Amino acid sequence: LYFAKGAYQIDNRNSWYIITYTDLLEKNKKYTEAAAILEKAVANDPEKADYYYEWASALLYAEKPVDAIKVYDKLEARIGVTREVVMQKSRIYQRLNKNDKAIDELDKLIALDPKDSQAYGMKAEIYQSMGKNDLALETYNKILAIDPENPYVHLSLADFYRSTGEKEKAVDELKKAFLNKELDIDTKISILSSYYSLIEIHPELKDQALEMCQLLVQANSNEPRAHAVYGDLDRKSVV
């Protein structure tokens, strides 16, 4: 840190010195100092987008989320709406419990690309966290309309229906996700792994678990791990 500061003092416009110095400041938890250096860097070179990202990050570490949003606003005014900036601002607004503003940010992406299923998915999750289940379900259905082969929307819907107590619908959505070959097998196995402990508490779930295993094998018949998980759960259910 001592030598990085010395290099920066020799040439405070050298981007390598700036990033190295501020990175070391952050490693030493001197986030406010790092933010001040990066603010000066932006003033000296307002066209360099990397400085804005680093500045906002330092402010977030310094527990100054409102100031971080202002930095992202400056960057957005200069380079236009981008996914990275919108996503960051939306997450910060959620952290500040300003969910309406978080949704407004996501709407910027949807305006640019009406088929942006990720933005719709984040909107649905925010609506759900606000207790606006009707709007959440409506938004999930929009994803199905624009991206019917998306397996992750079915996982989201399974969680949604589970949270509303509609267990049969939750299982139906989970089945649709498991039959979708676009859903990676690691995710499927991770979900099935939760059944190991669940069956011990709720033995009535063993049939459901085995049915999910059958769907896993059906969609991933050439994957040895699919058969291994099926065998493990089948043996456990017998025990």
CSV table of N, CA and C in Angstrom, one decimal, residues 12 20 27 33 46 49 51 55 65 71 79 84 92 119 143 172 185 213 221 233:
chain,number,residue,atom,x,y,z
A,12,ASN,N,-0.8,10.6,-10.9
A,12,ASN,CA,-2.2,10.3,-10.4
A,12,ASN,C,-3.2,10.1,-11.6
A,20,THR,N,-4.5,-0.2,-8.9
A,20,THR,CA,-3.7,-0.9,-7.9
A,20,THR,C,-3.8,-0.3,-6.5
A,27,LYS,N,-8.6,-3.5,0.1
A,27,LYS,CA,-8.2,-4.7,0.9
A,27,LYS,C,-7.9,-4.3,2.3
A,33,GLU,N,-11.6,6.3,1.4
A,33,GLU,CA,-10.4,6.8,0.7
A,33,GLU,C,-10.3,6.3,-0.7
A,46,PRO,N,-13.4,11.4,-17.5
A,46,PRO,CA,-14.8,11.0,-17.5
A,46,PRO,C,-15.3,10.0,-18.5
A,49,ALA,N,-15.2,4.2,-18.4
A,49,ALA,CA,-16.3,3.6,-17.7
A,49,ALA,C,-15.8,2.8,-16.5
A,51,TYR,N,-13.7,3.3,-14.2
A,51,TYR,CA,-13.5,4.1,-13.0
A,51,TYR,C,-14.9,4.2,-12.3
A,55,TRP,N,-15.6,3.0,-8.6
A,55,TRP,CA,-16.1,4.1,-7.6
A,55,TRP,C,-17.4,3.6,-6.9
A,65,PRO,N,-24.9,3.2,-0.2
A,65,PRO,CA,-25.6,2.8,-1.4
A,65,PRO,C,-26.2,3.9,-2.2
A,71,VAL,N,-23.5,7.5,-8.7
A,71,VAL,CA,-22.4,7.2,-9.6
A,71,VAL,C,-22.9,6.4,-10.9
A,79,ILE,N,-23.1,6.7,-21.0
A,79,ILE,CA,-23.0,5.6,-22.0
A,79,ILE,C,-24.3,5.0,-22.4
A,84,GLU,N,-25.6,-4.2,-17.1
A,84,GLU,CA,-24.8,-4.3,-15.9
A,84,GLU,C,-25.2,-3.2,-14.9
A,92,ILE,N,-29.5,-2.6,-5.7
A,92,ILE,CA,-29.3,-1.6,-4.6
A,92,ILE,C,-30.6,-1.1,-4.1
A,119,ALA,N,-35.0,-10.1,-16.9
A,119,ALA,CA,-35.5,-8.9,-16.3
A,119,ALA,C,-36.9,-9.2,-15.8
A,143,ILE,N,-43.1,-14.6,-19.1
A,143,ILE,CA,-41.9,-15.3,-19.5
A,143,ILE,C,-42.2,-16.5,-20.3
A,172,ASP,N,-46.1,-29.9,-10.3
A,172,ASP,CA,-46.3,-29.9,-11.7
A,172,ASP,C,-45.2,-29.1,-12.4
A,185,ILE,N,-28.0,-30.7,-15.5
A,185,ILE,CA,-28.2,-31.8,-14.6
A,185,ILE,C,-27.7,-31.5,-13.2
A,213,CYS,N,-37.0,-38.6,-10.1
A,213,CYS,CA,-35.8,-39.4,-10.5
A,213,CYS,C,-36.1,-40.0,-11.9
A,221,SER,N,-30.9,-39.6,-20.1
A,221,SER,CA,-30.7,-41.0,-20.1
A,221,SER,C,-29.2,-41.5,-20.3
A,233,LEU,N,-31.7,-42.9,-4.2
A,233,LEU,CA,-33.0,-42.5,-3.6
A,233,LEU,C,-33.9,-43.7,-3.6
